[in-house]
Amino acid sequence: MRITVLTLFPEMFSPVQESILKRAQEAGLLEICLVNFRDYAISKHKNVDDIPYGGGAGMVLKPEPIFAAIRNLPQPCSQRKIILMSPQGQVFQQEKARQLAELEDLVFICGHYEGFDDRIRELADEELSLGDYVLTGGELAAMVMIDAVARLIPGVLGEKASAEEDSHNASLLEYPQYTRPANFEGRKVPEVLLSGHHALIRRWRRKESLRRTFLRRPDLIEYVNFENEDYPLLEELGLEHPEIAPWRNRWEYLRPKPKRRRYSREKTESEINTTN
Ligand code: 4G0
């Protein structure tokens, strides 16, 4: 994957040139190209911003340098997506990271100042936001998205780690994990994890994931796909945490109803007499 960033501060991007993303670039799985769009400023003072028409405080990014920088990019490798970093964009979530990780060519435009000339928006395929807060520039938001996308490229993380995030546990919080010692200053690792009983360990982990999600992120519960084996766990959690009672309606609604038995006709002599 090639990631191009249009920014006035390319030196800010050292965090994505280290560690795992450094190895990914050395392995040829990822290439990060930094373009300073000040290089495309036309005035002799290389201005990239100007005062807003209609008045008001602050400066606004001019369209010409960013249009010129985009027009001067090399031919897209294949499906290219241009993304504008902005607090007015759609909020970036894991699903968007998965979509972007499928592409070969991504471009991030990082704005600064109080925003950009609105005509810059037509360059972008998507406008994305990290969340509902304002930063001094789009660079930190772009770096977060680059990291979230790059780790999903096959080969960037270890082989084993790629199995994570399976559909089974999607939209549930992680269960608690422990390592040695089994007893740290009197704080003991849950007995079941030492038991070697894999079915019981799976059940315990699923229950703790459900517990954490209900208690810490109840907003995620609506996206959880409950499985048949979850219902006994949910009943236990309901007793252990009365505060999750309001969600009982939802899981009871989703719970598969036991099949009503049909009255069966009497068996005939011959059916009774046949073995099997
Ligand atoms: C465009 C993104 C860019 C407009 C960028 C600010 C937060 C995010 C910028 C503005 C950013 C985010 C209107 C203030 C640069 N801040 N949440 N700052 N305005 O993703």
mmCIF file of C-alpha atoms and ligand atoms in Angstrom:
data_model
loop_
_atom_site.group_PDB
_atom_site.id
_atom_site.type_symbol
_atom_site.label_atom_id
_atom_site.label_comp_id
_atom_site.label_asym_id
_atom_site.label_seq_id
_atom_site.Cartn_x
_atom_site.Cartn_y
_atom_site.Cartn_z
ATOM 1 C CA MET A 1 0.000 0.000 0.000
ATOM 2 C CA ARG A 2 1.153 3.506 -0.792
ATOM 3 C CA ILE A 3 0.070 6.263 1.616
ATOM 4 C CA THR A 4 0.668 9.877 0.576
ATOM 5 C CA VAL A 5 0.192 12.684 3.084
ATOM 6 C CA LEU A 6 -0.263 16.308 2.058
ATOM 7 C CA THR A 7 0.903 18.382 5.006
ATOM 8 C CA LEU A 8 2.666 21.612 5.906
ATOM 9 C CA PHE A 9 4.574 19.700 8.618
ATOM 10 C CA PRO A 10 6.104 16.529 7.152
ATOM 11 C CA GLU A 11 8.613 16.424 10.090
ATOM 12 C CA MET A 12 5.683 15.610 12.386
ATOM 13 C CA PHE A 13 5.396 12.140 10.849
ATOM 14 C CA SER A 14 8.359 10.476 12.600
ATOM 15 C CA PRO A 15 6.012 8.386 14.822
ATOM 16 C CA VAL A 16 4.836 6.425 11.752
ATOM 17 C CA GLN A 17 8.434 5.831 10.625
ATOM 18 C CA GLU A 18 9.292 3.796 13.741
ATOM 19 C CA SER A 19 8.791 0.315 15.102
ATOM 20 C CA ILE A 20 6.226 -1.839 13.316
ATOM 21 C CA LEU A 21 5.509 0.649 10.516
ATOM 22 C CA LYS A 22 9.249 1.049 9.949
ATOM 23 C CA ARG A 23 9.566 -2.719 9.493
ATOM 24 C CA ALA A 24 6.522 -2.730 7.204
ATOM 25 C CA GLN A 25 8.161 -0.100 4.998
ATOM 26 C CA GLU A 26 11.485 -1.970 4.946
ATOM 27 C CA ALA A 27 9.598 -5.141 3.981
ATOM 28 C CA GLY A 28 7.964 -3.293 1.068
ATOM 29 C CA LEU A 29 4.451 -3.770 2.454
ATOM 30 C CA LEU A 30 3.933 -0.049 2.935
ATOM 31 C CA GLU A 31 5.316 3.182 1.544
ATOM 32 C CA ILE A 32 4.619 6.548 3.213
ATOM 33 C CA CYS A 33 5.183 9.568 0.945
ATOM 34 C CA LEU A 34 5.170 13.008 2.565
ATOM 35 C CA VAL A 35 4.295 15.984 0.374
ATOM 36 C CA ASN A 36 4.688 19.508 1.686
ATOM 37 C CA PHE A 37 2.040 21.411 -0.220
ATOM 38 C CA ARG A 38 3.846 24.674 0.547
ATOM 39 C CA ASP A 39 6.110 23.552 -2.311
ATOM 40 C CA TYR A 40 3.114 24.201 -4.584
ATOM 41 C CA ALA A 41 2.346 27.698 -3.274
ATOM 42 C CA ILE A 42 2.349 30.196 -6.141
ATOM 43 C CA SER A 43 3.006 33.548 -4.471
ATOM 44 C CA LYS A 44 6.583 34.660 -3.917
ATOM 45 C CA HIS A 45 6.015 34.424 -0.151
ATOM 46 C CA LYS A 46 4.735 30.848 -0.533
ATOM 47 C CA ASN A 47 1.434 31.656 1.208
ATOM 48 C CA VAL A 48 -0.804 28.662 1.781
ATOM 49 C CA ASP A 49 -3.502 30.491 3.774
ATOM 50 C CA ASP A 50 -5.460 33.722 3.575
ATOM 51 C CA ILE A 51 -8.155 35.687 5.411
ATOM 52 C CA PRO A 52 -11.737 34.410 5.029
ATOM 53 C CA TYR A 53 -14.145 36.165 2.634
ATOM 54 C CA GLY A 54 -16.941 37.730 4.681
ATOM 55 C CA GLY A 55 -14.584 38.409 7.548
ATOM 56 C CA GLY A 56 -13.982 36.607 10.774
ATOM 57 C CA ALA A 57 -11.069 35.488 12.870
ATOM 58 C CA GLY A 58 -8.284 33.206 11.730
ATOM 59 C CA MET A 59 -6.909 32.057 8.426
ATOM 60 C CA VAL A 60 -8.195 29.592 5.859
ATOM 61 C CA LEU A 61 -6.143 27.288 3.605
ATOM 62 C CA LYS A 62 -6.064 28.490 -0.002
ATOM 63 C CA PRO A 63 -7.204 26.068 -2.697
ATOM 64 C CA GLU A 64 -4.369 26.473 -5.250
ATOM 65 C CA PRO A 65 -1.477 24.750 -3.412
ATOM 66 C CA ILE A 66 -3.564 21.716 -2.442
ATOM 67 C CA PHE A 67 -5.119 21.385 -5.926
ATOM 68 C CA ALA A 68 -1.648 21.626 -7.484
ATOM 69 C CA ALA A 69 -0.174 19.070 -5.067
ATOM 70 C CA ILE A 70 -2.962 16.578 -5.852
ATOM 71 C CA ARG A 71 -2.587 17.149 -9.617
ATOM 72 C CA ASN A 72 1.151 16.513 -9.354
ATOM 73 C CA LEU A 73 0.836 13.153 -7.611
ATOM 74 C CA PRO A 74 2.099 10.181 -9.619
ATOM 75 C CA GLN A 75 -0.451 7.990 -11.438
ATOM 76 C CA PRO A 76 -2.568 6.103 -8.873
ATOM 77 C CA CYS A 77 -1.289 2.473 -8.477
ATOM 78 C CA SER A 78 -4.910 1.330 -8.687
ATOM 79 C CA GLN A 79 -7.967 2.197 -6.624
ATOM 80 C CA ARG A 80 -6.931 5.502 -5.004
ATOM 81 C CA LYS A 81 -8.873 7.195 -2.237
ATOM 82 C CA ILE A 82 -8.315 10.818 -1.184
ATOM 83 C CA ILE A 83 -9.253 11.565 2.397
ATOM 84 C CA LEU A 84 -9.653 14.938 4.024
ATOM 85 C CA MET A 85 -8.924 15.158 7.751
ATOM 86 C CA SER A 86 -11.607 17.272 9.383
ATOM 87 C CA PRO A 87 -13.657 17.485 12.574
ATOM 88 C CA GLN A 88 -16.697 17.712 10.274
ATOM 89 C CA GLY A 89 -16.062 14.271 8.750
ATOM 90 C CA GLN A 90 -17.564 10.896 9.395
ATOM 91 C CA VAL A 91 -16.044 9.419 12.566
ATOM 92 C CA PHE A 92 -13.258 6.937 11.822
ATOM 93 C CA GLN A 93 -13.913 3.482 13.288
ATOM 94 C CA GLN A 94 -12.445 -0.010 12.944
ATOM 95 C CA GLU A 95 -14.800 -0.854 10.076
ATOM 96 C CA LYS A 96 -13.451 2.111 8.078
ATOM 97 C CA ALA A 97 -9.903 0.993 8.874
ATOM 98 C CA ARG A 98 -10.768 -2.442 7.417
ATOM 99 C CA GLN A 99 -12.195 -0.863 4.247
ATOM 100 C CA LEU A 100 -9.185 1.390 3.716
ATOM 101 C CA ALA A 101 -6.762 -1.499 4.315
ATOM 102 C CA GLU A 102 -8.134 -3.120 1.130
ATOM 103 C CA LEU A 103 -6.896 -0.234 -1.038
ATOM 104 C CA GLU A 104 -3.488 0.154 -2.725
ATOM 105 C CA ASP A 105 -3.269 3.943 -2.774
ATOM 106 C CA LEU A 106 -4.410 6.323 -0.026
ATOM 107 C CA VAL A 107 -3.946 10.079 0.160
ATOM 108 C CA PHE A 108 -4.513 12.074 3.368
ATOM 109 C CA ILE A 109 -4.924 15.839 3.222
ATOM 110 C CA CYS A 110 -4.054 17.522 6.517
ATOM 111 C CA GLY A 111 -5.466 20.973 7.095
ATOM 112 C CA HIS A 112 -4.241 23.508 9.598
ATOM 113 C CA TYR A 113 -5.458 26.895 10.797
ATOM 114 C CA GLU A 114 -9.201 27.369 11.197
ATOM 115 C CA GLY A 115 -10.086 25.212 8.235
ATOM 116 C CA PHE A 116 -9.854 25.169 4.449
ATOM 117 C CA ASP A 117 -11.477 26.867 1.507
ATOM 118 C CA ASP A 118 -14.601 24.795 0.934
ATOM 119 C CA ARG A 119 -13.649 24.108 -2.713
ATOM 120 C CA ILE A 120 -10.872 21.818 -1.409
ATOM 121 C CA ARG A 121 -13.599 19.376 -0.365
ATOM 122 C CA GLU A 122 -14.286 18.418 -3.993
ATOM 123 C CA LEU A 123 -10.831 16.812 -4.191
ATOM 124 C CA ALA A 124 -11.728 14.317 -1.483
ATOM 125 C CA ASP A 125 -13.537 11.013 -1.780
ATOM 126 C CA GLU A 126 -14.145 11.027 1.975
ATOM 127 C CA GLU A 127 -13.944 13.431 4.875
ATOM 128 C CA LEU A 128 -12.942 11.646 8.092
ATOM 129 C CA SER A 129 -12.681 12.722 11.719
ATOM 130 C CA LEU A 130 -10.916 11.072 14.648
ATOM 131 C CA GLY A 131 -13.664 12.198 16.998
ATOM 132 C CA ASP A 132 -15.506 15.196 18.334
ATOM 133 C CA TYR A 133 -12.612 17.433 19.272
ATOM 134 C CA VAL A 134 -10.517 20.046 17.486
ATOM 135 C CA LEU A 135 -6.777 19.648 16.966
ATOM 136 C CA THR A 136 -4.276 22.246 15.784
ATOM 137 C CA GLY A 137 -3.987 20.297 12.530
ATOM 138 C CA GLY A 138 -5.045 17.114 10.772
ATOM 139 C CA GLU A 139 -1.586 15.489 11.144
ATOM 140 C CA LEU A 140 -2.205 13.645 14.405
ATOM 141 C CA ALA A 141 -5.537 12.382 13.079
ATOM 142 C CA ALA A 142 -3.843 11.162 9.879
ATOM 143 C CA MET A 143 -1.143 9.353 11.855
ATOM 144 C CA VAL A 144 -3.730 7.577 13.982
ATOM 145 C CA MET A 145 -5.582 6.438 10.857
ATOM 146 C CA ILE A 146 -2.349 5.386 9.113
ATOM 147 C CA ASP A 147 -1.440 3.235 12.110
ATOM 148 C CA ALA A 148 -4.906 1.680 12.378
ATOM 149 C CA VAL A 149 -4.974 0.872 8.642
ATOM 150 C CA ALA A 150 -1.365 -0.303 8.266
ATOM 151 C CA ARG A 151 -1.595 -2.926 11.021
ATOM 152 C CA LEU A 152 -4.411 -4.584 9.036
ATOM 153 C CA ILE A 153 -2.230 -5.094 5.934
ATOM 154 C CA PRO A 154 -1.365 -8.801 5.741
ATOM 155 C CA GLY A 155 2.172 -9.392 7.008
ATOM 156 C CA VAL A 156 2.542 -6.115 8.937
ATOM 157 C CA LEU A 157 1.826 -7.738 12.308
ATOM 158 C CA GLY A 158 3.098 -11.194 13.162
ATOM 159 C CA GLU A 159 1.422 -14.124 11.432
ATOM 160 C CA LYS A 160 -0.413 -15.169 14.581
ATOM 161 C CA ALA A 161 -1.762 -11.741 15.484
ATOM 162 C CA SER A 162 -3.717 -11.496 12.235
ATOM 163 C CA ALA A 163 -6.192 -14.099 13.497
ATOM 164 C CA GLU A 164 -7.423 -11.601 16.090
ATOM 165 C CA GLU A 165 -10.596 -9.613 15.546
ATOM 166 C CA ASP A 166 -12.473 -12.731 14.371
ATOM 167 C CA SER A 167 -16.205 -12.332 13.847
ATOM 168 C CA HIS A 168 -16.882 -14.367 17.020
ATOM 169 C CA ASN A 169 -15.644 -11.616 19.334
ATOM 170 C CA ALA A 170 -16.333 -8.602 17.112
ATOM 171 C CA SER A 171 -17.779 -5.593 18.963
ATOM 172 C CA LEU A 172 -17.104 -7.141 22.383
ATOM 173 C CA LEU A 173 -14.390 -5.794 24.663
ATOM 174 C CA GLU A 174 -11.394 -8.038 25.339
ATOM 175 C CA TYR A 175 -11.535 -10.389 28.324
ATOM 176 C CA PRO A 176 -8.996 -9.867 31.142
ATOM 177 C CA GLN A 177 -5.587 -11.428 30.542
ATOM 178 C CA TYR A 178 -2.904 -12.541 32.969
ATOM 179 C CA THR A 179 0.627 -13.827 32.860
ATOM 180 C CA ARG A 180 2.998 -15.166 35.495
ATOM 181 C CA PRO A 181 3.180 -15.077 38.480
ATOM 182 C CA ALA A 182 -0.063 -16.919 39.367
ATOM 183 C CA ASN A 183 -0.054 -15.059 42.674
ATOM 184 C CA PHE A 184 1.276 -11.487 42.622
ATOM 185 C CA GLU A 185 1.433 -10.023 46.163
ATOM 186 C CA GLY A 186 -1.741 -11.891 47.048
ATOM 187 C CA ARG A 187 -3.639 -11.032 43.844
ATOM 188 C CA LYS A 188 -4.429 -14.378 42.276
ATOM 189 C CA VAL A 189 -5.033 -15.263 38.660
ATOM 190 C CA PRO A 190 -8.556 -16.740 38.250
ATOM 191 C CA GLU A 191 -8.356 -20.474 38.968
ATOM 192 C CA VAL A 192 -10.100 -21.515 35.744
ATOM 193 C CA LEU A 193 -7.219 -20.111 33.631
ATOM 194 C CA LEU A 194 -4.763 -22.460 35.382
ATOM 195 C CA SER A 195 -7.050 -25.476 34.967
ATOM 196 C CA GLY A 196 -6.160 -26.402 31.387
ATOM 197 C CA HIS A 197 -9.889 -27.010 30.794
ATOM 198 C CA HIS A 198 -10.181 -25.316 27.399
ATOM 199 C CA ALA A 199 -13.960 -25.365 27.080
ATOM 200 C CA LEU A 200 -14.335 -23.811 30.562
ATOM 201 C CA ILE A 201 -11.670 -21.213 29.755
ATOM 202 C CA ARG A 202 -13.491 -20.247 26.538
ATOM 203 C CA ARG A 203 -16.761 -19.926 28.479
ATOM 204 C CA TRP A 204 -15.096 -17.794 31.193
ATOM 205 C CA ARG A 205 -13.492 -15.492 28.620
ATOM 206 C CA ARG A 206 -16.735 -15.036 26.700
ATOM 207 C CA LYS A 207 -18.571 -14.218 29.940
ATOM 208 C CA GLU A 208 -15.919 -11.677 31.008
ATOM 209 C CA SER A 209 -16.021 -10.063 27.550
ATOM 210 C CA LEU A 210 -19.780 -9.730 27.849
ATOM 211 C CA ARG A 211 -19.453 -8.405 31.425
ATOM 212 C CA ARG A 212 -16.909 -5.749 30.417
ATOM 213 C CA THR A 213 -18.969 -4.657 27.454
ATOM 214 C CA PHE A 214 -22.156 -4.277 29.525
ATOM 215 C CA LEU A 215 -20.403 -2.424 32.338
ATOM 216 C CA ARG A 216 -17.982 -0.229 30.373
ATOM 217 C CA ARG A 217 -19.413 0.164 26.895
ATOM 218 C CA PRO A 218 -23.163 -0.466 26.971
ATOM 219 C CA ASP A 219 -23.370 1.531 23.708
ATOM 220 C CA LEU A 220 -21.672 -1.424 21.950
ATOM 221 C CA ILE A 221 -24.180 -4.017 23.135
ATOM 222 C CA GLU A 222 -26.555 -3.296 20.249
ATOM 223 C CA TYR A 223 -23.872 -4.520 17.771
ATOM 224 C CA VAL A 224 -23.103 -7.783 19.579
ATOM 225 C CA ASN A 225 -24.195 -10.968 17.862
ATOM 226 C CA PHE A 226 -25.314 -13.160 20.751
ATOM 227 C CA GLU A 227 -24.824 -16.876 20.291
ATOM 228 C CA ASN A 228 -26.881 -19.704 21.778
ATOM 229 C CA GLU A 229 -24.190 -20.379 24.381
ATOM 230 C CA ASP A 230 -24.384 -16.733 25.539
ATOM 231 C CA TYR A 231 -27.850 -16.956 27.072
ATOM 232 C CA PRO A 232 -26.838 -18.880 30.214
ATOM 233 C CA LEU A 233 -23.933 -16.417 30.627
ATOM 234 C CA LEU A 234 -26.298 -13.461 30.246
ATOM 235 C CA GLU A 235 -28.602 -14.896 32.928
ATOM 236 C CA GLU A 236 -25.650 -15.228 35.306
ATOM 237 C CA LEU A 237 -24.496 -11.683 34.545
ATOM 238 C CA GLY A 238 -28.023 -10.360 35.068
ATOM 239 C CA LEU A 239 -27.989 -11.790 38.602
ATOM 240 C CA GLU A 240 -24.447 -10.566 39.310
ATOM 241 C CA HIS A 241 -25.137 -7.039 37.992
ATOM 242 C CA PRO A 242 -28.724 -5.855 38.515
ATOM 243 C CA GLU A 243 -27.780 -2.654 36.636
ATOM 244 C CA ILE A 244 -27.689 -4.531 33.349
ATOM 245 C CA ALA A 245 -31.343 -5.567 33.732
ATOM 246 C CA PRO A 246 -32.479 -2.944 31.179
ATOM 247 C CA TRP A 247 -30.695 -4.990 28.468
ATOM 248 C CA ARG A 248 -32.539 -8.178 29.385
ATOM 249 C CA ASN A 249 -35.391 -7.193 27.019
ATOM 250 C CA ARG A 250 -32.972 -7.071 24.133
ATOM 251 C CA TRP A 251 -31.316 -10.409 24.718
ATOM 252 C CA GLU A 252 -34.613 -12.120 25.524
ATOM 253 C CA TYR A 253 -36.007 -10.724 22.276
ATOM 254 C CA LEU A 254 -33.045 -12.125 20.311
ATOM 255 C CA ARG A 255 -33.032 -15.457 22.144
ATOM 256 C CA PRO A 256 -34.071 -18.362 19.935
ATOM 257 C CA LYS A 257 -37.404 -19.695 21.168
ATOM 258 C CA PRO A 258 -37.484 -23.400 22.037
ATOM 259 C CA LYS A 259 -39.149 -25.356 19.208
ATOM 260 C CA ARG A 260 -42.714 -26.318 20.022
ATOM 261 C CA ARG A 261 -43.000 -30.098 19.867
ATOM 262 C CA ARG A 262 -45.505 -31.332 17.295
ATOM 263 C CA TYR A 263 -47.836 -34.073 18.453
ATOM 264 C CA SER A 264 -46.627 -37.157 16.639
ATOM 265 C CA ARG A 265 -48.868 -39.935 15.449
ATOM 266 C CA GLU A 266 -48.625 -43.351 17.126
ATOM 267 C CA LYS A 267 -45.896 -45.536 15.663
ATOM 268 C CA THR A 268 -47.099 -48.479 13.601
ATOM 269 C CA GLU A 269 -46.350 -52.124 14.516
ATOM 270 C CA SER A 270 -43.750 -52.361 11.731
ATOM 271 C CA GLU A 271 -41.911 -49.132 12.810
ATOM 272 C CA ILE A 272 -41.683 -50.381 16.385
ATOM 273 C CA ASN A 273 -40.399 -53.776 15.241
ATOM 274 C CA THR A 274 -37.651 -52.540 12.909
ATOM 275 C CA THR A 275 -34.288 -52.171 14.589
ATOM 276 C CA ASN A 276 -33.028 -48.565 14.250
HETATM 277 C C1 4G0 B 1 -10.370 21.407 9.031
HETATM 278 C C2 4G0 B 1 -9.172 16.913 12.243
HETATM 279 C C3 4G0 B 1 -9.183 20.956 9.593
HETATM 280 C C4 4G0 B 1 -11.211 22.220 9.755
HETATM 281 C C5 4G0 B 1 -8.499 18.094 11.957
HETATM 282 C C6 4G0 B 1 -9.676 22.128 11.607
HETATM 283 C C7 4G0 B 1 -9.562 17.706 14.448
HETATM 284 C C8 4G0 B 1 -9.703 16.714 13.501
HETATM 285 C C9 4G0 B 1 -8.835 21.346 10.871
HETATM 286 C C10 4G0 B 1 -10.866 22.583 11.059
HETATM 287 C C11 4G0 B 1 -8.405 19.058 12.943
HETATM 288 C C12 4G0 B 1 -10.428 15.457 13.843
HETATM 289 C C13 4G0 B 1 -13.008 23.749 11.281
HETATM 290 C C14 4G0 B 1 -11.378 23.783 13.141
HETATM 291 C C15 4G0 B 1 -7.571 20.854 11.490
HETATM 292 N N1 4G0 B 1 -8.915 18.835 14.170
HETATM 293 N N2 4G0 B 1 -11.254 15.454 14.877
HETATM 294 N N3 4G0 B 1 -7.812 20.289 12.775
HETATM 295 N N4 4G0 B 1 -11.755 23.384 11.806
HETATM 296 O O1 4G0 B 1 -10.249 14.457 13.161
#
